Structures are given as structure tokens and as C-alpha cells.
């Protein structure tokens, strides 16, 4: 059997002498500035996951449903996402190009599957950017009341409206940084990640020094799960969303493939390092927070979450210092999310797979970034915030929808990849990263995990999609309805309008670009 099926282009691996070999083999002219090193790509992945952002934003959610036992969802989600990440590592070594999820699904599932995956991931990134920006509200007002600009925080819509204001300011900042070049973005992002990692290690140590109870606390289930269809297990599945909301986005390390040095070798390492580091530090923060909190039954635990634990256990001064670090983590997380979305939009526009593709893919001569695409992503994210300005449950609704779409996009990569494996059409870039015989079982587990978690995320829980009355069926089914409209509506537009226009734009093409035909069994 040849290394690559004859109906597919065989990408050459990037090496020390020619980092653009794989890009040119796929028919693309190098245009983005290749300046990022190992730490930059690692920082991009870990800042997207952002353990401080995710744990501080969603700790209250997990504890309020499943209590201390919610901690076990952290290793559960890690193991599932590790299967996905391992599949992504093989793809990152074989296709080290921008817009990772879009290009991976295009070359494994065919152009139609690729378009749908890229569309879902691009929209999800815009929603995700809005969701991350909301985290400012959960942190900054606890640092100082000055940050509570709208009302005093006690009104029904004060928190939601203020979250929109703070989030908008953050998105404007990330849009400007991304527009002014990848080097500026990488410098700010790397500095922020360095601070976040140091803060996370210090926080683990401080919480460990203030432990007030033994590890048996995290197996307590009494008092939780009452009224749930599946009892405590049902409550645990709901609480597990808090962990699922954090451990994703590791593919960002490979989405910067065209701006990274030796991406075929470095991107797989960066993906795994980002996920493992996030799991380790995040898991320890959550564990020691539960063991150090003064009162496991305190109401503030399920309202203010980890912010309450830090200030109560470590004192006001140390707590404020940690919260400032969390604010920095939120900033670089939002920056990384927009960076990833920008590369996705650029990759799709370069293939003329988006409306006004030639304009969205146009690179600034000075900054070598697609400025229009950057501004568009920022504008849509702000619009999402504004639409939800008077939505009390804005945090859980916006975040849930974003993560559902990302899990669906991931499935549109792992399922076609599995089909190729089963039909004998998959080979790896063995010089860089290969799962060998473990590839098939890992791929199967990745698909099963993705399907199970997607169902869990989409489940019409009133607590997630309509926590505050009055109850409406369309709110409770909001995840299914929104994702369905985006997927069906988007694909309908593609099929009848955009499909006949696709093809690498002349200004980004080298010679005759190879057209990836439909995959075996693909659409």
C-alpha cells in the first residue's frame, strides 16, 4: 500500500531547511509570517484551555450540582479529550497548516465535511470568544467595586449587563492586538501564559498549605442529585459540563502551523503538553480548593465559586493578587481564542469557502495578518454579547452553545479519520508522530467520547438553558435549536451558493492547487 492514497496529496514534512514544504505540497503559497517557536505554540494551546479562566469561571457550576464529587469529572474529561488530542497529533504532523480542524476534516472526509467542520468551528470560536469575555464579570468586580459599572450588582440584570460591557472592552483589545501582527500577539500571549503558569503553581502550593480536611471529602455525594432523573449520576453528568467547558482548544497549537517553526514536529508536542499541563495544574487547583475551603456547605461556594475559596482560605491580600492573575489569564485566553478563530476563517476564505473570501483572506502588507477577518470575528462576538445583555443565565447559555459546536466540529474530524482507518486508507507522518497500532482503538474511543459528551452537552436541562423563569421550551432546547440552525442553515447556503465557487484563490495558490476529492464514503 502506498504511504498516502493516490487520490490525496501527500504533504511533505517541514524540516529545518524548508518549513514551507508541506504548505506548498498542498498548493498554498506561503503568506503568513513564520516566526513562532516552541513556547509560542505551546502557549497558544494552553492559553486557549486556560486553566485559571475555566476553573475560576465554572467551579461554582460543578459544585452546585454535584458537590465535592464533581472533581472526578476532571480526570474523566481529560481521558476522553486525550483520545481526541492523540488523533489531532497525527493530523498536525501530517497537515501542518492554518485552520487545523477545517483542513484536517477536508483531507480526511472530503470538501463538504471539511466545510461543515470549518463553519461550525468558526462560529463556535466567535461564541466562545464571547463566553470567555464574560469571565471578566466573575473576577474583576470581586477585585474592586469600580469594575461594577452597571448598577451595584444586586439588580436582576446588573451582572449580565456589566458582563457585556467588560467583555466588549476585552474583545476590542484582542481584536486590535490580532490585527497588528502575530509577533505582538505571541509576545503578549506568552507573557500572559508565563504569569498564568507561575500563578497556578503558586496557587496549588498555597491551597495545599491551607488544607482543612482529608481526600475523602471528594467522594461525598449526600444532599446532591435530589430530584434528578438519574439521581446523583444525573447531577454528576450536569456538573461534568464544567470540566468539559475547560479542556478543549488544544488544537490551537497546530492552527498556527503556517506561522510556526518546524510545525510538523512541534505542533503534536505542543498539543499534548498543553493538555497534560492543564489537566495536572487544574486538577490540583480544584482538589486543594475543595480540601481548603472553610465550609463545603457554604452558599458562597455555589455562587462565587473558586473566587470565594481563594479569598476565604488565603486571605484578602493574597486572594486579590491571585484574582489579578486570573484577570490576566482571561485576557490571554480571549486573545488565543480569537487567534484560533482568525486562522480558521483565513483558511476557509483562502479556499474561497466563505462569502467575500478574497477580502477576508487578504493579508495586510505591513502586518501580514487578515485584518478584515480579525475585525469581523470581534464584531460578531460583541454582537452575541449585546443580544444577551438582559439574559440572567448568560454565562451558562453562551458557554454551553459554544462548547457543543466545538465538540461537533471535533467529531467531524475524528469520524472521517476513523472511516479511513477502517478502510485501510489512513497513514501517518511517521517521521514526526504516529500512534502505530494504537491508532485504531484510540480513534474509536475518541469518537465514542465525542458522541457521548455531545449528547450530554445538548441535553435540554432547564438548569443550563433556562435556569431563571419563566420556563420556555425553546430556551430549554436552545442548544439543539441553535446548533441545528447553524449547521443546517450554513450547509444549505454552502450547497446551493458557495459550493460551486470553492477553490484556492489565485493570490494564495502555487500553480495548480490539488483539489481534495471526497473521502472514501464521504459526502
Coordinates of C-alpha atoms in Angstrom, one line a residue:
X1 CA 0.0 0.0 0.0
X2 CA 1.4 3.4 -0.8
X3 CA 2.1 5.8 2.0
X4 CA -0.8 8.0 1.0
X5 CA -3.9 7.0 -1.0
X6 CA -3.4 8.0 -4.7
X7 CA -6.4 10.3 -4.7
X8 CA -4.9 12.5 -2.0
X9 CA -2.0 14.9 -2.0
X10 CA 1.0 13.7 0.0
X11 CA 2.3 16.6 2.2
X12 CA 6.0 16.8 2.7
X13 CA 7.1 17.2 6.2
X14 CA 8.5 20.5 7.3
X15 CA 12.2 20.3 8.3
X16 CA 15.0 22.6 9.4
X17 CA 15.8 23.6 5.7
X18 CA 12.3 24.1 4.4
X19 CA 9.4 24.8 6.8
X20 CA 7.1 25.6 3.9
X21 CA 7.4 22.2 2.1
X22 CA 4.1 20.8 3.4
X23 CA 2.3 24.1 2.6
X24 CA 3.5 24.2 -1.0
X25 CA 2.7 20.5 -1.5
X26 CA -0.9 21.3 -0.6
X27 CA -0.9 24.0 -3.2
X28 CA -0.7 27.1 -0.9
X29 CA 1.7 30.0 -1.3
X30 CA 3.3 30.9 2.0
X31 CA 1.9 34.2 3.2
X32 CA 1.7 34.3 6.9
X33 CA 4.8 35.2 8.8
X34 CA 6.7 32.2 10.2
X35 CA 8.3 33.4 13.5
X36 CA 6.8 31.4 16.3
X37 CA 9.0 29.0 18.4
X38 CA 8.2 26.0 20.6
X39 CA 7.0 28.0 23.6
X40 CA 4.8 30.2 21.5
X41 CA 2.9 27.3 20.1
X42 CA 2.6 25.6 23.5
X43 CA 1.4 29.0 24.9
X44 CA -1.3 29.3 22.3
X45 CA -2.7 25.9 23.2
X46 CA -2.5 26.3 27.0
X47 CA -3.9 29.9 26.9
X48 CA -6.9 28.7 24.9
X49 CA -7.6 26.0 27.5
X50 CA -6.6 28.5 30.2
X51 CA -6.9 26.6 33.5
X52 CA -7.3 29.8 35.6
X53 CA -10.0 31.1 33.3
X54 CA -12.0 27.9 33.2
X55 CA -11.7 26.8 36.8
X56 CA -12.5 30.2 38.2
X57 CA -15.4 30.7 35.8
X58 CA -17.1 27.4 36.2
X59 CA -16.1 25.9 39.6
X60 CA -19.4 27.2 41.1
X61 CA -21.4 25.4 38.4
X62 CA -19.9 22.0 39.1
X63 CA -20.0 22.3 42.9
X64 CA -23.6 23.5 42.9
X65 CA -24.8 20.3 41.1
X66 CA -22.6 17.5 42.4
X67 CA -20.8 18.9 45.4
X68 CA -17.1 17.9 46.0
X69 CA -17.6 14.8 44.0
X70 CA -17.7 17.0 40.9
X71 CA -13.9 16.8 41.0
X72 CA -14.0 13.3 39.4
X73 CA -15.3 14.8 36.2
X74 CA -11.9 16.4 35.7
X75 CA -9.9 13.2 35.1
X76 CA -12.9 11.7 33.2
X77 CA -13.0 14.6 30.7
X78 CA -9.2 14.6 30.5
X79 CA -9.1 10.9 29.4
X80 CA -11.7 11.5 26.8
X81 CA -10.1 14.6 25.4
X82 CA -6.7 12.9 25.5
X83 CA -8.0 10.4 22.9
X84 CA -9.1 13.3 20.7
X85 CA -5.8 15.1 21.2
X86 CA -3.8 12.0 20.2
X87 CA -5.8 11.8 16.9
X88 CA -5.1 15.5 16.4
X89 CA -1.4 15.0 16.9
X90 CA -1.2 12.6 14.0
X91 CA -3.1 15.1 11.9
X92 CA -1.0 18.0 13.0
X93 CA 2.2 16.1 11.9
X94 CA 0.6 15.3 8.5
X95 CA -1.1 18.6 7.7
X96 CA 0.8 21.4 9.5
X97 CA -1.3 24.2 8.0
X98 CA -3.6 27.0 9.3
X99 CA -7.2 26.3 10.3
X100 CA -6.4 22.9 11.7
X101 CA -9.9 21.4 12.2
X102 CA -11.1 22.7 8.8
X103 CA -8.1 21.4 6.8
X104 CA -7.9 18.1 8.7
X105 CA -11.6 17.3 8.1
X106 CA -11.2 18.4 4.4
X107 CA -8.4 16.0 3.8
X108 CA -9.9 13.1 5.7
X109 CA -13.7 13.5 5.0
X110 CA -13.8 15.4 1.7
X111 CA -14.6 19.1 0.9
X112 CA -18.2 19.0 2.1
X113 CA -17.4 17.6 5.5
X114 CA -14.4 20.0 5.7
X115 CA -16.6 23.0 5.0
X116 CA -19.2 22.0 7.7
X117 CA -16.4 21.3 10.3
X118 CA -14.8 24.7 9.5
X119 CA -18.1 26.5 9.6
X120 CA -19.1 25.0 12.9
X121 CA -15.7 25.7 14.4
X122 CA -15.5 29.2 13.2
X123 CA -19.0 30.1 14.6
X124 CA -18.1 28.3 17.8
X125 CA -15.0 30.3 18.1
X126 CA -17.0 33.6 17.9
X127 CA -19.4 32.3 20.5
X128 CA -16.5 31.0 22.6
X129 CA -14.8 34.4 22.5
X130 CA -18.0 36.0 23.8
X131 CA -18.2 33.3 26.5
X132 CA -14.6 33.8 27.7
X133 CA -15.0 37.6 27.7
X134 CA -17.9 37.1 30.2
X135 CA -15.4 35.7 32.7
X136 CA -14.3 39.2 33.5
X137 CA -17.5 39.8 35.3
X138 CA -16.9 36.9 37.6
X139 CA -13.5 38.2 38.6
X140 CA -13.0 42.0 38.2
X141 CA -15.9 43.1 40.4
X142 CA -14.5 40.9 43.2
X143 CA -11.2 42.7 42.9
X144 CA -12.8 46.1 43.2
X145 CA -16.4 47.6 43.0
X146 CA -15.0 50.0 40.5
X147 CA -15.4 47.3 37.9
X148 CA -19.1 47.0 38.6
X149 CA -20.0 49.9 36.3
X150 CA -23.7 49.0 35.7
X151 CA -25.7 49.2 38.9
X152 CA -24.4 47.9 42.1
X153 CA -24.6 44.2 41.2
X154 CA -27.8 43.5 43.1
X155 CA -30.2 44.2 40.3
X156 CA -31.6 41.3 38.2
X157 CA -29.7 42.3 35.1
X158 CA -26.8 44.2 36.7
X159 CA -24.3 41.3 36.4
X160 CA -25.3 40.4 32.8
X161 CA -25.3 44.0 31.5
X162 CA -21.9 44.7 33.2
X163 CA -20.5 41.5 31.9
X164 CA -21.4 42.6 28.4
X165 CA -19.6 46.0 28.9
X166 CA -16.4 44.4 30.3
X167 CA -16.5 41.7 27.7
X168 CA -16.8 44.2 24.9
X169 CA -13.8 46.2 26.1
X170 CA -11.8 42.9 26.2
X171 CA -12.8 41.9 22.7
X172 CA -11.9 45.3 21.3
X173 CA -8.4 44.9 22.9
X174 CA -7.9 41.4 21.5
X175 CA -9.1 42.5 18.0
X176 CA -6.5 45.3 17.9
X177 CA -3.7 43.0 19.1
X178 CA -4.5 40.3 16.5
X179 CA -4.8 42.9 13.7
X180 CA -1.3 44.3 14.5
X181 CA 0.6 41.1 13.8
X182 CA 1.3 37.6 15.1
X183 CA 4.5 38.6 16.8
X184 CA 2.7 41.1 19.0
X185 CA 0.0 38.6 19.8
X186 CA 2.6 35.9 20.6
X187 CA 4.6 38.2 22.8
X188 CA 1.6 39.2 24.9
X189 CA 0.2 35.7 24.9
X190 CA 3.5 34.1 26.0
X191 CA 4.0 36.7 28.8
X192 CA 0.4 36.1 30.0
X193 CA 0.8 32.3 29.9
X194 CA 4.1 32.6 31.8
X195 CA 2.3 34.6 34.5
X196 CA -0.6 32.2 34.5
X197 CA 1.6 29.1 34.9
X198 CA 3.5 30.7 37.8
X199 CA 0.3 31.8 39.4
X200 CA -1.2 28.3 39.0
X201 CA 1.8 26.6 40.7
X202 CA 1.8 29.1 43.5
X203 CA -1.9 28.8 44.0
X204 CA -1.6 25.0 44.2
X205 CA 1.1 25.4 46.9
X206 CA -0.9 28.0 48.9
X207 CA -4.1 25.9 48.8
X208 CA -2.2 22.8 49.8
X209 CA -0.8 24.6 52.8
X210 CA -4.3 25.5 53.9
X211 CA -6.0 22.1 53.7
X212 CA -8.6 21.6 56.4
X213 CA -9.9 18.1 55.5
X214 CA -8.8 14.8 54.0
X215 CA -9.3 13.5 50.5
X216 CA -12.4 11.6 51.5
X217 CA -14.2 14.9 51.0
X218 CA -14.3 14.5 47.3
X219 CA -16.4 11.3 47.5
X220 CA -19.2 12.9 49.4
X221 CA -22.5 12.7 47.5
X222 CA -25.1 13.2 50.2
X223 CA -27.5 16.0 49.6
X224 CA -26.9 16.2 45.9
X225 CA -28.9 14.7 43.0
X226 CA -32.3 15.0 44.6
X227 CA -35.0 15.5 42.0
X228 CA -32.6 14.4 39.2
X229 CA -33.9 11.7 36.8
X230 CA -30.8 9.6 37.4
X231 CA -30.2 10.7 41.0
X232 CA -26.6 11.6 41.8
X233 CA -25.3 10.3 38.5
X234 CA -27.6 12.7 36.7
X235 CA -26.3 15.6 38.8
X236 CA -22.7 14.4 38.1
X237 CA -23.3 14.4 34.4
X238 CA -24.6 18.0 34.6
X239 CA -21.6 19.0 36.8
X240 CA -19.2 17.4 34.3
X241 CA -20.1 20.2 31.9
X242 CA -17.9 22.5 34.0
X243 CA -14.9 20.3 33.2
X244 CA -15.9 19.8 29.5
X245 CA -16.1 23.6 29.2
X246 CA -12.4 23.9 30.1
X247 CA -10.5 21.1 28.3
X248 CA -10.8 22.0 24.7
X249 CA -9.0 24.2 22.2
X250 CA -5.7 22.3 22.3
X251 CA -5.8 22.2 18.5
X252 CA -4.9 25.9 18.6
X253 CA -1.2 24.9 18.9
X254 CA -1.4 23.4 15.4
X255 CA -3.7 26.1 13.9
X256 CA -0.7 28.4 13.9
X257 CA 1.2 25.8 11.8
X258 CA 2.0 28.3 9.0
X259 CA 3.5 30.8 11.5
X260 CA 5.4 28.2 13.5
X261 CA 9.0 26.9 13.0
X262 CA 9.0 23.2 12.2
X263 CA 5.3 22.8 12.9
X264 CA 5.1 19.1 11.9
X265 CA 7.4 18.2 14.7
X266 CA 6.5 20.9 17.3
X267 CA 2.7 21.1 17.0
X268 CA 2.0 17.5 18.2
X269 CA 4.2 18.0 21.2
X270 CA 2.6 21.4 21.9
X271 CA -0.9 19.8 21.8
X272 CA -0.1 17.1 24.3
X273 CA 2.0 19.4 26.6
X274 CA -0.8 21.9 26.7
X275 CA -3.5 19.3 27.6
X276 CA -1.4 17.4 30.2
X277 CA -0.2 20.6 31.9
X278 CA -3.7 22.0 32.0
X279 CA -5.0 18.7 33.5
X280 CA -2.3 18.5 36.1
X281 CA -2.4 22.1 37.4
X282 CA -6.2 22.4 37.0
X283 CA -6.9 19.1 38.8
X284 CA -4.6 20.1 41.7
X285 CA -6.2 23.6 42.0
X286 CA -9.7 22.1 42.1
X287 CA -8.7 19.3 44.5
X288 CA -6.9 21.5 47.0
X289 CA -9.6 24.2 46.8
X290 CA -12.2 21.6 47.9
X291 CA -10.0 20.5 50.7
X292 CA -9.0 24.0 51.8
X293 CA -12.4 25.8 51.6
X294 CA -13.6 26.7 55.2
X295 CA -17.1 25.3 54.6
X296 CA -18.1 22.8 52.0
X297 CA -21.7 23.7 52.5
X298 CA -21.3 27.5 52.3
X299 CA -23.7 29.2 50.0
X300 CA -20.9 31.3 48.5
X301 CA -19.3 28.1 47.2
X302 CA -22.0 27.7 44.6
X303 CA -22.4 31.4 43.9
X304 CA -18.9 33.0 43.9
X305 CA -17.1 29.7 43.4
X306 CA -13.3 29.5 43.4
X307 CA -13.0 33.2 44.0
X308 CA -14.7 32.8 47.3
X309 CA -12.4 29.9 48.3
X310 CA -9.2 31.8 47.4
X311 CA -10.2 34.9 49.4
X312 CA -11.6 32.9 52.3
X313 CA -8.8 30.4 52.7
X314 CA -5.8 32.6 51.7
X315 CA -6.9 36.0 53.0
X316 CA -7.9 39.2 51.2
X317 CA -4.5 40.3 50.1
X318 CA -3.3 37.0 48.6
X319 CA -6.7 36.4 47.2
X320 CA -6.7 39.7 45.3
X321 CA -3.2 39.0 43.9
X322 CA -4.5 35.7 42.6
X323 CA -7.6 37.3 41.1
X324 CA -5.4 39.7 39.2
X325 CA -3.5 36.8 37.7
X326 CA -6.9 35.3 36.8
X327 CA -7.8 38.5 35.0
X328 CA -4.5 38.3 33.0
X329 CA -5.3 34.6 32.2
X330 CA -8.8 35.6 30.9
X331 CA -7.2 38.3 28.7
X332 CA -4.7 35.9 27.0
X333 CA -7.4 33.2 26.8
X334 CA -9.6 35.6 24.8
X335 CA -6.6 36.6 22.7
X336 CA -5.9 33.0 21.9
X337 CA -9.5 32.1 21.1
X338 CA -9.7 34.9 18.6
X339 CA -6.3 34.0 17.1
X340 CA -7.6 30.4 16.5
X341 CA -10.8 31.6 15.0
X342 CA -8.9 34.0 12.8
X343 CA -6.7 31.2 11.4
X344 CA -9.8 29.1 10.7
X345 CA -11.6 32.0 8.9
X346 CA -8.4 32.7 6.9
X347 CA -8.0 29.1 5.9
X348 CA -11.6 28.8 4.7
X349 CA -11.5 32.2 3.0
X350 CA -8.3 31.3 1.2
X351 CA -10.2 28.3 -0.3
X352 CA -13.0 30.8 -1.3
X353 CA -15.3 28.9 1.1
X354 CA -16.7 31.9 2.8
X355 CA -18.7 34.9 1.4
X356 CA -16.3 37.6 0.3
X357 CA -13.5 35.1 0.7
X358 CA -10.9 37.2 -1.3
X359 CA -11.4 40.1 1.1
X360 CA -11.4 38.0 4.3
X361 CA -8.2 36.2 3.1
X362 CA -6.4 39.4 2.1
X363 CA -3.2 39.9 4.2
X364 CA -2.1 43.3 5.4
X365 CA 1.2 44.2 3.6
X366 CA 2.6 45.7 6.8
X367 CA 1.4 43.2 9.5
X368 CA 0.9 40.1 7.4
X369 CA -2.5 39.4 9.1
X370 CA -6.0 39.2 7.6
X371 CA -7.2 42.4 9.3
X372 CA -10.8 42.3 7.9
X373 CA -11.3 38.8 9.2
X374 CA -10.0 39.8 12.6
X375 CA -12.4 42.7 12.8
X376 CA -15.3 40.5 11.7
X377 CA -14.7 37.9 14.4
X378 CA -14.5 40.6 17.0
X379 CA -17.7 42.3 15.8
X380 CA -19.7 39.1 15.8
X381 CA -18.5 38.2 19.3
X382 CA -19.6 41.6 20.6
X383 CA -23.0 41.3 18.8
X384 CA -23.5 37.9 20.6
X385 CA -22.9 39.7 24.0
X386 CA -25.2 42.5 23.2
X387 CA -28.1 40.2 22.2
X388 CA -27.8 38.5 25.6
X389 CA -27.5 41.8 27.6
X390 CA -30.6 41.1 29.7
X391 CA -30.2 37.3 30.0
X392 CA -29.6 36.4 33.7
X393 CA -28.2 33.0 32.7
X394 CA -26.0 34.5 30.1
X395 CA -22.9 32.6 31.4
X396 CA -24.2 29.1 31.1
X397 CA -26.2 29.5 27.9
X398 CA -23.5 31.2 25.8
X399 CA -20.8 28.8 27.1
X400 CA -22.8 25.7 26.6
X401 CA -23.7 26.5 23.0
X402 CA -20.0 27.3 22.2
X403 CA -18.7 24.0 23.6
X404 CA -21.4 21.9 21.9
X405 CA -20.4 23.3 18.5
X406 CA -16.7 22.6 19.2
X407 CA -17.4 19.0 20.2
X408 CA -19.4 18.6 16.9
X409 CA -16.6 20.1 14.9
X410 CA -14.1 17.7 16.6
X411 CA -16.4 14.8 15.7
X412 CA -16.3 15.9 12.0
X413 CA -12.6 15.3 12.2
X414 CA -12.4 12.1 14.2
X415 CA -15.3 10.2 12.5
X416 CA -13.9 10.6 8.9
X417 CA -10.4 9.7 10.3
X418 CA -11.9 6.5 11.7
X419 CA -13.6 5.7 8.4
X420 CA -10.3 6.0 6.7
X421 CA -8.6 3.7 9.2
X422 CA -11.3 1.1 8.9
X423 CA -11.0 1.1 5.1
X424 CA -7.2 1.0 5.2
X425 CA -6.8 4.5 3.7
X426 CA -5.0 6.2 6.6
X427 CA -1.3 6.6 7.0
X428 CA 0.7 8.8 9.4
X429 CA 3.7 11.1 9.1
X430 CA 5.9 8.5 10.8
X431 CA 8.9 10.8 10.9
X432 CA 7.1 13.0 13.5
X433 CA 4.2 11.5 15.3
X434 CA 2.4 8.2 15.0
X435 CA 0.2 6.1 17.2
X436 CA 1.1 2.9 15.3
X437 CA -1.2 0.0 16.2
X438 CA -2.9 2.1 18.9
X439 CA -4.3 4.4 16.3
X440 CA -7.5 2.5 15.7
X441 CA -8.5 1.9 19.3
X442 CA -7.6 5.4 20.2
X443 CA -9.7 6.8 17.3
X444 CA -12.7 4.6 18.3
X445 CA -12.5 5.9 21.8
X446 CA -12.2 9.5 20.6
X447 CA -15.4 9.1 18.5
X448 CA -17.4 7.3 21.3
X449 CA -16.3 10.0 23.8
X450 CA -17.2 12.8 21.4
X451 CA -20.7 11.4 20.7
X452 CA -21.4 10.8 24.4
X453 CA -20.3 14.2 25.5
X454 CA -22.2 15.9 22.7
X455 CA -25.4 14.3 23.8
X456 CA -24.6 15.3 27.4
X457 CA -24.0 18.9 26.4
X458 CA -27.1 19.1 24.2
X459 CA -29.4 17.5 26.8
X460 CA -32.3 20.0 27.4
X461 CA -31.6 20.7 31.0
X462 CA -33.5 23.6 32.4
X463 CA -30.7 24.2 34.9
X464 CA -28.4 25.0 31.9
X465 CA -30.5 26.6 29.3
X466 CA -33.4 28.1 31.2
X467 CA -32.3 28.3 34.9
X468 CA -34.3 31.5 35.5
X469 CA -38.0 31.6 34.9
X470 CA -40.3 31.9 33.1
X471 CA -39.7 28.5 31.5
X472 CA -39.9 28.2 27.8
X473 CA -39.5 25.1 25.7
X474 CA -37.4 26.9 23.1
X475 CA -35.0 28.1 25.7
X476 CA -34.6 24.6 27.2
X477 CA -33.9 23.2 23.8
X478 CA -31.8 26.2 22.9
X479 CA -28.6 24.2 22.4
X480 CA -30.2 21.8 19.9
X481 CA -32.1 24.6 18.1
X482 CA -29.1 27.0 17.8
X483 CA -26.6 24.3 16.8
X484 CA -29.2 22.8 14.3
X485 CA -29.9 26.2 12.7
X486 CA -26.2 27.0 12.4
X487 CA -25.4 23.5 10.9
X488 CA -28.4 23.1 8.6
X489 CA -28.7 26.8 7.6
X490 CA -24.9 27.1 7.0
X491 CA -24.7 23.9 5.0
X492 CA -27.7 24.8 2.9
X493 CA -26.0 28.1 2.0
X494 CA -22.8 26.2 1.1
X495 CA -24.5 23.6 -1.0
X496 CA -26.6 26.0 -3.1
X497 CA -24.4 29.1 -3.2
X498 CA -20.8 28.6 -2.2
X499 CA -20.0 25.1 -3.3
X500 CA -19.6 26.0 -7.0
X501 CA -17.2 28.8 -6.2
X502 CA -14.7 27.0 -4.0
X503 CA -11.1 26.7 -4.9
X504 CA -7.8 28.2 -3.8
X505 CA -7.7 31.9 -4.6
X506 CA -5.1 32.8 -7.2
X507 CA -3.2 35.1 -4.8
X508 CA -2.7 32.2 -2.4
X509 CA -2.1 29.4 -4.9
X510 CA 1.1 27.8 -6.2
X511 CA 0.5 26.5 -9.7
X512 CA -2.5 24.2 -9.9
X513 CA -3.6 23.5 -6.3
X514 CA -4.5 19.9 -5.6
X515 CA -8.2 19.5 -5.1
X516 CA -9.0 17.0 -2.3
X517 CA -11.7 14.7 -3.7
X518 CA -14.4 13.3 -1.5
X519 CA -13.0 10.8 1.0
X520 CA -13.9 7.1 0.8
X521 CA -17.6 7.0 1.9
X522 CA -17.6 10.8 2.4
X523 CA -20.2 13.3 1.3

